[in-house]
mmCIF file of C-alpha atoms and ligand atoms in Angstrom:
data_model
loop_
_atom_site.group_PDB
_atom_site.id
_atom_site.type_symbol
_atom_site.label_atom_id
_atom_site.label_comp_id
_atom_site.label_asym_id
_atom_site.label_seq_id
_atom_site.Cartn_x
_atom_site.Cartn_y
_atom_site.Cartn_z
ATOM 1 C CA MET I 1 135.430 -93.686 3.854
ATOM 2 C CA LYS I 2 133.391 -91.663 1.411
ATOM 3 C CA ARG I 3 129.890 -90.739 2.520
ATOM 4 C CA ILE I 4 126.579 -91.937 1.101
ATOM 5 C CA PHE I 5 123.127 -90.548 1.768
ATOM 6 C CA SER I 6 119.786 -91.907 0.637
ATOM 7 C CA GLY I 7 116.159 -91.756 1.719
ATOM 8 C CA ILE I 8 112.799 -93.460 1.424
ATOM 9 C CA GLN I 9 109.301 -92.131 2.041
ATOM 10 C CA PRO I 10 107.102 -93.644 4.735
ATOM 11 C CA THR I 11 104.273 -94.383 2.317
ATOM 12 C CA GLY I 12 102.950 -97.312 4.321
ATOM 13 C CA GLU I 13 104.056 -100.352 2.455
ATOM 14 C CA ILE I 14 107.521 -101.000 1.089
ATOM 15 C CA HIS I 15 107.299 -102.878 -2.212
ATOM 16 C CA ILE I 16 109.756 -105.141 -3.992
ATOM 17 C CA GLY I 17 110.652 -102.245 -6.348
ATOM 18 C CA ASN I 18 111.896 -100.235 -3.338
ATOM 19 C CA TYR I 19 113.644 -103.330 -2.045
ATOM 20 C CA VAL I 20 115.659 -104.303 -5.124
ATOM 21 C CA GLY I 21 115.826 -100.756 -6.482
ATOM 22 C CA ALA I 22 117.147 -99.229 -3.280
ATOM 23 C CA ILE I 23 117.229 -101.005 0.073
ATOM 24 C CA ARG I 24 119.129 -104.126 -1.005
ATOM 25 C CA GLU I 25 121.730 -101.867 -2.628
ATOM 26 C CA TRP I 26 121.948 -99.688 0.477
ATOM 27 C CA VAL I 27 122.799 -102.747 2.569
ATOM 28 C CA ARG I 28 125.522 -103.835 0.133
ATOM 29 C CA LEU I 29 127.087 -100.364 0.103
ATOM 30 C CA THR I 30 127.493 -100.271 3.882
ATOM 31 C CA GLU I 31 130.592 -102.471 3.375
ATOM 32 C CA ASP I 32 132.532 -99.738 1.581
ATOM 33 C CA TYR I 33 130.992 -96.389 2.536
ATOM 34 C CA ASP I 34 130.024 -94.286 5.524
ATOM 35 C CA CYS I 35 126.254 -94.593 5.037
ATOM 36 C CA ILE I 36 123.439 -92.377 6.276
ATOM 37 C CA TYR I 37 119.906 -93.509 5.506
ATOM 38 C CA CYS I 38 116.734 -91.643 6.280
ATOM 39 C CA VAL I 39 112.965 -92.108 6.407
ATOM 40 C CA VAL I 40 111.877 -88.871 4.769
ATOM 41 C CA ASP I 41 108.619 -88.062 6.513
ATOM 42 C CA PHE I 42 108.681 -84.361 5.558
ATOM 43 C CA HIS I 43 108.718 -85.375 1.881
ATOM 44 C CA ALA I 44 105.617 -87.475 2.493
ATOM 45 C CA LEU I 45 103.679 -84.366 3.593
ATOM 46 C CA THR I 46 103.573 -83.151 -0.002
ATOM 47 C CA VAL I 47 100.543 -85.318 -0.813
ATOM 48 C CA GLU I 48 97.340 -86.020 1.126
ATOM 49 C CA TYR I 49 97.825 -88.712 3.772
ATOM 50 C CA PRO I 50 95.907 -90.132 6.733
ATOM 51 C CA VAL I 51 97.253 -88.070 9.635
ATOM 52 C CA ASP I 52 96.686 -90.724 12.277
ATOM 53 C CA GLU I 53 98.718 -93.238 10.277
ATOM 54 C CA MET I 54 101.858 -91.190 9.654
ATOM 55 C CA ALA I 55 103.671 -92.126 12.875
ATOM 56 C CA LYS I 56 102.972 -95.829 12.394
ATOM 57 C CA ARG I 57 104.008 -95.746 8.746
ATOM 58 C CA THR I 58 107.254 -94.040 9.684
ATOM 59 C CA LEU I 59 108.030 -96.543 12.432
ATOM 60 C CA ASP I 60 107.065 -99.512 10.244
ATOM 61 C CA THR I 61 109.334 -98.262 7.469
ATOM 62 C CA ALA I 62 112.238 -97.959 9.903
ATOM 63 C CA ILE I 63 111.544 -101.481 11.171
ATOM 64 C CA VAL I 64 111.647 -102.919 7.654
ATOM 65 C CA LEU I 65 114.915 -101.105 6.915
ATOM 66 C CA ILE I 66 116.517 -102.529 10.051
ATOM 67 C CA ALA I 67 115.124 -105.986 9.222
ATOM 68 C CA CYS I 68 116.680 -105.746 5.759
ATOM 69 C CA GLY I 69 120.084 -105.303 7.405
ATOM 70 C CA LEU I 70 120.459 -101.553 7.951
ATOM 71 C CA THR I 71 121.474 -102.092 11.550
ATOM 72 C CA PRO I 72 123.225 -99.469 13.719
ATOM 73 C CA GLU I 73 126.476 -101.428 13.428
ATOM 74 C CA LYS I 74 126.437 -100.794 9.677
ATOM 75 C CA CYS I 75 124.977 -97.327 9.165
ATOM 76 C CA LYS I 76 123.087 -94.409 10.591
ATOM 77 C CA LEU I 77 119.320 -94.640 10.183
ATOM 78 C CA PHE I 78 117.046 -91.840 11.316
ATOM 79 C CA ILE I 79 113.811 -89.944 10.689
ATOM 80 C CA GLN I 80 114.128 -86.760 8.637
ATOM 81 C CA SER I 81 111.911 -84.597 10.874
ATOM 82 C CA ALA I 82 114.205 -85.370 13.839
ATOM 83 C CA VAL I 83 116.946 -83.263 12.215
ATOM 84 C CA PRO I 84 115.353 -79.857 11.503
ATOM 85 C CA GLU I 85 118.555 -78.540 9.917
ATOM 86 C CA HIS I 86 117.468 -80.279 6.685
ATOM 87 C CA THR I 87 114.592 -77.836 6.301
ATOM 88 C CA GLU I 88 116.747 -74.859 7.234
ATOM 89 C CA LEU I 89 119.189 -75.720 4.474
ATOM 90 C CA ALA I 90 116.288 -76.351 2.094
ATOM 91 C CA TRP I 91 115.093 -72.768 2.629
ATOM 92 C CA ILE I 92 118.552 -71.459 1.849
ATOM 93 C CA PHE I 93 118.763 -73.636 -1.269
ATOM 94 C CA ASN I 94 115.356 -72.281 -2.321
ATOM 95 C CA CYS I 95 117.046 -68.948 -2.692
ATOM 96 C CA VAL I 96 119.521 -70.252 -5.291
ATOM 97 C CA THR I 97 117.101 -72.539 -7.196
ATOM 98 C CA PRO I 98 115.302 -71.144 -10.252
ATOM 99 C CA VAL I 99 111.562 -71.879 -10.229
ATOM 100 C CA GLY I 100 111.876 -72.972 -13.866
ATOM 101 C CA ASP I 101 114.202 -75.832 -12.869
ATOM 102 C CA LEU I 102 111.593 -77.168 -10.481
ATOM 103 C CA GLU I 103 108.731 -76.813 -12.953
ATOM 104 C CA ARG I 104 110.684 -78.983 -15.377
ATOM 105 C CA MET I 105 111.079 -81.935 -12.988
ATOM 106 C CA THR I 106 109.379 -85.019 -14.419
ATOM 107 C CA GLN I 107 108.243 -86.256 -11.023
ATOM 108 C CA PHE I 108 106.690 -82.890 -10.183
ATOM 109 C CA LYS I 109 104.762 -82.887 -13.448
ATOM 110 C CA GLU I 110 103.546 -86.451 -12.850
ATOM 111 C CA LYS I 111 102.562 -85.813 -9.243
ATOM 112 C CA ALA I 112 100.871 -82.533 -10.171
ATOM 113 C CA ARG I 113 98.755 -84.505 -12.663
ATOM 114 C CA GLN I 114 97.954 -87.200 -10.094
ATOM 115 C CA HIS I 115 97.065 -84.693 -7.357
ATOM 116 C CA ARG I 116 95.371 -81.945 -9.363
ATOM 117 C CA GLY I 117 93.439 -80.686 -6.327
ATOM 118 C CA ASN I 118 96.548 -80.288 -4.191
ATOM 119 C CA VAL I 119 99.500 -78.942 -6.172
ATOM 120 C CA ASN I 120 101.171 -77.361 -3.159
ATOM 121 C CA MET I 121 104.529 -75.573 -2.898
ATOM 122 C CA GLY I 122 105.992 -78.574 -1.082
ATOM 123 C CA LEU I 123 105.330 -80.784 -4.083
ATOM 124 C CA MET I 124 107.291 -78.442 -6.280
ATOM 125 C CA ASP I 125 109.977 -77.874 -3.675
ATOM 126 C CA TYR I 126 110.422 -81.611 -3.026
ATOM 127 C CA PRO I 127 113.772 -81.887 -4.890
ATOM 128 C CA VAL I 128 115.202 -78.884 -3.027
ATOM 129 C CA LEU I 129 114.573 -80.598 0.305
ATOM 130 C CA GLN I 130 116.104 -83.705 -1.227
ATOM 131 C CA ALA I 131 119.231 -81.716 -2.161
ATOM 132 C CA ALA I 132 119.397 -80.410 1.413
ATOM 133 C CA ASP I 133 119.091 -83.979 2.790
ATOM 134 C CA ILE I 134 122.141 -85.006 0.818
ATOM 135 C CA LEU I 135 124.272 -81.896 1.079
ATOM 136 C CA ILE I 136 123.789 -81.202 4.774
ATOM 137 C CA TYR I 137 126.001 -84.293 5.232
ATOM 138 C CA LYS I 138 128.231 -83.363 2.284
ATOM 139 C CA ALA I 139 127.490 -86.824 0.905
ATOM 140 C CA GLU I 140 129.327 -87.606 -2.315
ATOM 141 C CA PHE I 141 127.207 -90.540 -3.472
ATOM 142 C CA VAL I 142 123.488 -91.218 -3.583
ATOM 143 C CA PRO I 143 122.211 -94.741 -4.316
ATOM 144 C CA VAL I 144 118.798 -94.554 -5.999
ATOM 145 C CA GLY I 145 116.574 -96.047 -8.663
ATOM 146 C CA GLU I 146 116.268 -94.506 -12.123
ATOM 147 C CA ASP I 147 113.326 -92.250 -11.213
ATOM 148 C CA GLN I 148 115.573 -90.184 -8.922
ATOM 149 C CA ILE I 149 118.403 -89.418 -11.362
ATOM 150 C CA GLN I 150 116.927 -86.073 -12.358
ATOM 151 C CA HIS I 151 116.582 -85.015 -8.734
ATOM 152 C CA ILE I 152 120.230 -85.824 -8.027
ATOM 153 C CA GLU I 153 121.263 -83.850 -11.104
ATOM 154 C CA LEU I 154 119.383 -80.915 -9.629
ATOM 155 C CA SER I 155 121.200 -81.442 -6.301
ATOM 156 C CA ARG I 156 124.480 -81.123 -8.191
ATOM 157 C CA GLU I 157 123.219 -77.972 -9.862
ATOM 158 C CA ILE I 158 122.190 -76.490 -6.501
ATOM 159 C CA ALA I 159 125.586 -77.348 -4.968
ATOM 160 C CA ARG I 160 127.307 -75.696 -7.929
ATOM 161 C CA LYS I 161 125.168 -72.564 -7.650
ATOM 162 C CA PHE I 162 125.740 -72.234 -3.895
ATOM 163 C CA ASN I 163 129.483 -72.920 -4.187
ATOM 164 C CA GLY I 164 129.874 -70.382 -6.983
ATOM 165 C CA ARG I 165 127.887 -67.612 -5.344
ATOM 166 C CA PHE I 166 128.951 -67.987 -1.698
ATOM 167 C CA LYS I 167 131.725 -70.445 -0.798
ATOM 168 C CA PRO I 168 132.732 -73.895 -2.101
ATOM 169 C CA LEU I 169 131.256 -75.880 0.788
ATOM 170 C CA PHE I 170 129.474 -78.690 -1.003
ATOM 171 C CA PRO I 171 130.496 -81.683 -3.110
ATOM 172 C CA GLU I 172 128.511 -82.342 -6.293
ATOM 173 C CA PRO I 173 126.850 -85.647 -5.393
ATOM 174 C CA GLN I 174 126.932 -88.561 -7.851
ATOM 175 C CA VAL I 175 124.251 -91.174 -8.436
ATOM 176 C CA ILE I 176 125.035 -94.793 -7.677
ATOM 177 C CA LEU I 177 122.429 -96.359 -9.915
ATOM 178 C CA SER I 178 120.815 -99.509 -8.595
ATOM 179 C CA ARG I 179 121.422 -102.799 -10.386
ATOM 180 C CA ALA I 180 117.617 -103.020 -10.649
ATOM 181 C CA PRO I 181 116.961 -99.360 -11.456
ATOM 182 C CA ARG I 182 113.383 -99.564 -12.755
ATOM 183 C CA ILE I 183 111.038 -102.327 -11.724
ATOM 184 C CA LEU I 184 107.715 -102.054 -13.479
ATOM 185 C CA GLY I 185 104.433 -102.785 -11.757
ATOM 186 C CA LEU I 186 102.293 -105.865 -12.298
ATOM 187 C CA ASP I 187 100.575 -104.077 -15.181
ATOM 188 C CA GLY I 188 103.934 -104.228 -17.008
ATOM 189 C CA LYS I 189 103.500 -100.567 -17.977
ATOM 190 C CA SER I 190 104.234 -98.066 -15.222
ATOM 191 C CA LYS I 191 106.895 -98.026 -12.535
ATOM 192 C CA MET I 192 105.974 -100.202 -9.581
ATOM 193 C CA SER I 193 104.633 -97.801 -6.989
ATOM 194 C CA LYS I 194 102.392 -97.698 -3.966
ATOM 195 C CA SER I 195 100.246 -94.930 -5.405
ATOM 196 C CA LEU I 196 99.474 -96.847 -8.611
ATOM 197 C CA ASN I 197 98.521 -99.982 -6.667
ATOM 198 C CA ASN I 198 100.508 -102.191 -9.039
ATOM 199 C CA TYR I 199 102.958 -103.484 -6.486
ATOM 200 C CA ILE I 200 103.963 -106.506 -4.441
ATOM 201 C CA GLY I 201 104.499 -105.517 -0.821
ATOM 202 C CA LEU I 202 107.449 -106.926 1.064
ATOM 203 C CA LEU I 203 105.206 -107.847 3.984
ATOM 204 C CA GLU I 204 102.126 -109.033 2.133
ATOM 205 C CA GLU I 205 100.803 -112.517 2.821
ATOM 206 C CA GLU I 206 102.287 -115.212 0.615
ATOM 207 C CA ARG I 207 98.836 -116.014 -0.725
ATOM 208 C CA THR I 208 98.290 -112.396 -1.775
ATOM 209 C CA ILE I 209 101.730 -112.226 -3.386
ATOM 210 C CA TRP I 210 100.954 -115.318 -5.447
ATOM 211 C CA GLU I 211 97.525 -113.986 -6.462
ATOM 212 C CA LYS I 212 99.091 -110.718 -7.639
ATOM 213 C CA LEU I 213 101.927 -112.444 -9.463
ATOM 214 C CA ARG I 214 99.587 -114.977 -11.075
ATOM 215 C CA THR I 215 97.706 -112.205 -12.826
ATOM 216 C CA ALA I 216 100.771 -110.088 -13.726
ATOM 217 C CA VAL I 217 101.101 -109.043 -17.369
ATOM 218 C CA THR I 218 103.763 -110.953 -19.357
ATOM 219 C CA ASP I 219 104.851 -110.813 -23.014
ATOM 220 C CA THR I 220 101.563 -109.695 -24.570
ATOM 221 C CA ASN I 221 102.452 -111.316 -27.913
ATOM 222 C CA ARG I 222 102.386 -114.722 -26.255
ATOM 223 C CA VAL I 223 98.712 -115.558 -26.409
ATOM 224 C CA ARG I 224 98.562 -119.372 -26.244
ATOM 225 C CA ARG I 225 100.549 -121.699 -24.013
ATOM 226 C CA TYR I 226 102.449 -123.176 -26.988
ATOM 227 C CA ASP I 227 103.380 -119.781 -28.506
ATOM 228 C CA PRO I 228 107.096 -119.076 -28.040
ATOM 229 C CA GLY I 229 107.678 -116.153 -25.686
ATOM 230 C CA ASN I 230 110.205 -113.322 -25.683
ATOM 231 C CA PRO I 231 111.621 -112.819 -22.169
ATOM 232 C CA HIS I 232 112.985 -109.424 -23.155
ATOM 233 C CA LEU I 233 109.440 -108.155 -23.688
ATOM 234 C CA CYS I 234 108.243 -109.638 -20.424
ATOM 235 C CA ASN I 235 108.091 -107.775 -17.132
ATOM 236 C CA VAL I 236 107.912 -110.991 -15.098
ATOM 237 C CA PHE I 237 111.283 -111.935 -16.589
ATOM 238 C CA THR I 238 112.690 -108.498 -15.707
ATOM 239 C CA ILE I 239 111.616 -109.014 -12.098
ATOM 240 C CA HIS I 240 113.233 -112.472 -12.284
ATOM 241 C CA THR I 241 116.535 -110.822 -13.168
ATOM 242 C CA ALA I 242 116.405 -108.992 -9.830
ATOM 243 C CA PHE I 243 115.727 -112.152 -7.823
ATOM 244 C CA SER I 244 117.116 -115.174 -9.671
ATOM 245 C CA GLU I 245 120.582 -116.584 -10.334
ATOM 246 C CA LYS I 246 122.189 -116.477 -13.761
ATOM 247 C CA GLY I 247 121.725 -120.244 -14.284
ATOM 248 C CA LEU I 248 117.988 -120.113 -13.656
ATOM 249 C CA LEU I 249 117.612 -117.034 -15.864
ATOM 250 C CA GLU I 250 119.341 -118.809 -18.759
ATOM 251 C CA GLU I 251 117.126 -121.827 -18.284
ATOM 252 C CA ILE I 252 113.955 -119.725 -18.232
ATOM 253 C CA GLU I 253 115.026 -117.746 -21.267
ATOM 254 C CA ARG I 254 115.651 -120.948 -23.261
ATOM 255 C CA ASP I 255 112.467 -122.689 -22.108
ATOM 256 C CA CYS I 256 110.278 -119.613 -22.660
ATOM 257 C CA ARG I 257 111.582 -119.088 -26.181
ATOM 258 C CA SER I 258 110.915 -122.738 -27.042
ATOM 259 C CA ALA I 259 107.535 -122.715 -25.226
ATOM 260 C CA ARG I 260 108.715 -125.574 -23.007
ATOM 261 C CA ILE I 261 107.417 -123.599 -20.049
ATOM 262 C CA GLY I 262 104.342 -121.400 -19.878
ATOM 263 C CA CYS I 263 104.021 -118.034 -18.151
ATOM 264 C CA ILE I 264 102.469 -119.627 -15.098
ATOM 265 C CA ASP I 265 105.528 -121.914 -14.651
ATOM 266 C CA CYS I 266 107.799 -118.906 -14.886
ATOM 267 C CA LYS I 267 105.682 -117.017 -12.365
ATOM 268 C CA ARG I 268 105.725 -119.980 -9.982
ATOM 269 C CA MET I 269 109.544 -119.989 -10.075
ATOM 270 C CA LEU I 270 109.633 -116.243 -9.497
ATOM 271 C CA PHE I 271 107.224 -116.563 -6.591
ATOM 272 C CA GLU I 272 109.519 -119.151 -4.970
ATOM 273 C CA ARG I 273 112.591 -116.973 -5.437
ATOM 274 C CA ILE I 274 110.890 -113.872 -4.031
ATOM 275 C CA ILE I 275 109.626 -115.742 -0.979
ATOM 276 C CA GLU I 276 113.034 -117.340 -0.406
ATOM 277 C CA GLU I 277 114.677 -113.926 -0.378
ATOM 278 C CA ILE I 278 112.136 -112.005 1.667
ATOM 279 C CA ALA I 279 111.162 -114.704 4.216
ATOM 280 C CA PRO I 280 114.100 -113.950 6.559
ATOM 281 C CA ILE I 281 113.278 -110.233 6.388
ATOM 282 C CA ARG I 282 109.676 -110.914 7.323
ATOM 283 C CA GLU I 283 110.795 -113.041 10.271
ATOM 284 C CA ARG I 284 113.128 -110.294 11.472
ATOM 285 C CA VAL I 285 110.331 -107.715 11.181
ATOM 286 C CA GLU I 286 108.224 -109.817 13.562
ATOM 287 C CA GLU I 287 111.147 -110.115 15.992
ATOM 288 C CA ILE I 288 111.929 -106.388 15.914
ATOM 289 C CA LYS I 289 108.263 -105.479 16.423
ATOM 290 C CA LYS I 290 108.452 -107.225 19.800
ATOM 291 C CA ASN I 291 111.105 -104.720 20.880
ATOM 292 C CA VAL I 292 110.057 -101.311 19.634
ATOM 293 C CA ASP I 293 112.225 -99.634 22.312
ATOM 294 C CA TYR I 294 115.242 -100.902 20.400
ATOM 295 C CA VAL I 295 113.992 -99.181 17.231
ATOM 296 C CA PHE I 296 113.468 -95.891 19.059
ATOM 297 C CA GLU I 297 116.955 -96.147 20.488
ATOM 298 C CA VAL I 298 118.491 -96.784 17.061
ATOM 299 C CA LEU I 299 116.609 -93.851 15.532
ATOM 300 C CA ASN I 300 117.381 -91.485 18.390
ATOM 301 C CA THR I 301 121.069 -92.306 18.572
ATOM 302 C CA SER I 302 121.454 -91.860 14.822
ATOM 303 C CA ALA I 303 119.495 -88.604 14.830
ATOM 304 C CA LEU I 304 121.781 -87.192 17.523
ATOM 305 C CA LYS I 305 124.896 -88.091 15.532
ATOM 306 C CA CYS I 306 123.374 -86.712 12.330
ATOM 307 C CA ARG I 307 122.346 -83.486 14.046
ATOM 308 C CA GLU I 308 125.931 -82.889 15.080
ATOM 309 C CA ILE I 309 127.111 -83.172 11.491
ATOM 310 C CA ALA I 310 124.157 -81.120 10.233
ATOM 311 C CA LYS I 311 124.759 -78.319 12.740
ATOM 312 C CA ARG I 312 128.392 -78.036 11.701
ATOM 313 C CA THR I 313 127.332 -77.641 8.072
ATOM 314 C CA ILE I 314 124.666 -75.085 8.972
ATOM 315 C CA ASP I 315 127.237 -73.007 10.893
ATOM 316 C CA GLU I 316 129.484 -72.958 7.838
ATOM 317 C CA VAL I 317 126.553 -72.095 5.583
ATOM 318 C CA ARG I 318 125.349 -69.232 7.786
ATOM 319 C CA GLU I 319 128.826 -67.785 7.797
ATOM 320 C CA ALA I 320 129.141 -68.160 4.019
ATOM 321 C CA LEU I 321 125.802 -66.360 3.583
ATOM 322 C CA GLY I 322 127.035 -63.422 5.616
ATOM 323 C CA LEU I 323 124.307 -63.686 8.273
ATOM 324 C CA LEU I 324 124.841 -61.900 11.567
ATOM 325 C CA SER I 325 126.205 -64.396 14.092
ATOM 326 C CA LEU I 326 125.080 -63.957 17.692
ATOM 327 C CA LYS I 327 127.636 -66.456 18.967
ATOM 328 C CA LYS I 328 130.066 -64.905 21.438
ATOM 329 C CA GLY I 329 133.797 -64.850 20.739
HETATM 330 P P1 TYM H 401 110.758 -93.181 -2.627
HETATM 331 O O1 TYM H 401 110.260 -93.560 -1.286
HETATM 332 O O2 TYM H 401 109.774 -92.840 -3.677
HETATM 333 O O3 TYM H 401 111.688 -94.321 -3.210
HETATM 334 C C1 TYM H 401 112.734 -94.883 -2.444
HETATM 335 C C2 TYM H 401 113.763 -95.536 -3.353
HETATM 336 O O4 TYM H 401 113.173 -96.617 -4.084
HETATM 337 C C3 TYM H 401 113.466 -96.488 -5.456
HETATM 338 N N1 TYM H 401 112.327 -97.035 -6.220
HETATM 339 C C4 TYM H 401 112.431 -97.913 -7.219
HETATM 340 N N2 TYM H 401 113.500 -98.513 -7.779
HETATM 341 C C5 TYM H 401 113.265 -99.375 -8.794
HETATM 342 N N3 TYM H 401 112.028 -99.663 -9.280
HETATM 343 C C6 TYM H 401 110.932 -99.073 -8.743
HETATM 344 N N4 TYM H 401 109.716 -99.362 -9.205
HETATM 345 C C7 TYM H 401 111.112 -98.152 -7.664
HETATM 346 N N5 TYM H 401 110.255 -97.403 -6.913
HETATM 347 C C8 TYM H 401 111.030 -96.725 -6.034
HETATM 348 C C9 TYM H 401 113.646 -94.994 -5.693
HETATM 349 O O5 TYM H 401 114.424 -94.730 -6.840
HETATM 350 C C10 TYM H 401 114.328 -94.574 -4.410
HETATM 351 O O6 TYM H 401 115.730 -94.774 -4.504
HETATM 352 N N6 TYM H 401 112.806 -88.835 -3.456
HETATM 353 C C11 TYM H 401 113.239 -90.096 -2.844
HETATM 354 C C12 TYM H 401 113.384 -89.954 -1.349
HETATM 355 C C13 TYM H 401 114.483 -89.040 -0.918
HETATM 356 C C14 TYM H 401 115.858 -89.167 -1.218
HETATM 357 C C15 TYM H 401 116.502 -88.063 -0.577
HETATM 358 C C16 TYM H 401 116.608 -90.084 -1.958
HETATM 359 C C17 TYM H 401 114.339 -87.914 -0.155
HETATM 360 N N7 TYM H 401 115.545 -87.342 0.063
HETATM 361 C C18 TYM H 401 117.882 -87.875 -0.683
HETATM 362 C C19 TYM H 401 117.992 -89.880 -2.060
HETATM 363 C C20 TYM H 401 118.599 -88.794 -1.429
HETATM 364 C C21 TYM H 401 112.269 -91.180 -3.265
HETATM 365 O O7 TYM H 401 112.010 -91.339 -4.392
HETATM 366 O O8 TYM H 401 111.741 -91.966 -2.323
#
């Protein structure tokens, strides 16, 4: 089976953009690929964070991933900092990555704007560590949302540079683009994200989810209830397409265009669909939280297996670089 790698940051609260844009796809792909998934805590160090919350955020993220179906029977799931070879390879990749390539990254430019007081080297180097995450396992495919395409292109570029200069050790990884590649936030403008506070959290109370959805921006040309709407200009409809069946989508599209339903009716239907889909996940989260030892065991076992693969790659890389080997024989 071909290998997949993907990662998610432990930013505290997984939102429905992460879920439909990544996690739900990751689960589906476990049927056909050898999948390695990772909570990338080292990536999360690139911005300010509450130090005493990091461990909990990391564990909670792992719990949600398992609850979504990323169980040890289906894939390997581990914490990035448990496999230090990622950072070793990142250093080596630093030495073949032009600074200009990193300065051009859209996400770097955005984050540098958002965190003006803390534009650290890690923020700029973020995609190099990401390339190392993928290539240390020689993964050929990387399932992500749209915002990560540029980073995966850079991973390909880094693989090409290393292969050309030293030895052809790495595949050039391909994106598997999510079927819901860009979910906008409730403002209907920017990407749904934790940092912009425009999100619906997977574990938020139902009441809170409804309150957020109720006030979400729709087709801004539809001012009065009896104005016909255009679903293709409406972010609530886009989110519907990630959660609702074809039949319901067709019905909504027809009834919105003819003003038979108002935005609030459409939102109510979306709310029901979201809850229906995430309720079992929320129940499993509660179950898993009662047995945290199980989570530690899953993460440890996976990390051990991943370290074995990572060490083999690092040995090959060190040799390709021409470093002095102190191994006997
Ligand atoms: P992170 O935690 O920012 O995002 C995790 C995944 O969620 C997707 N995503 C979205 N998809 C659709 N709509 C949205 N609004 C939305 N918001 C987030 C992202 O595309 C991503 O797939 N840099 C990575 C983490 C990473 C990684 C890797 C990924 C580190 N190393 C190696 C792949 C391979 C990231 O964006 O995490």
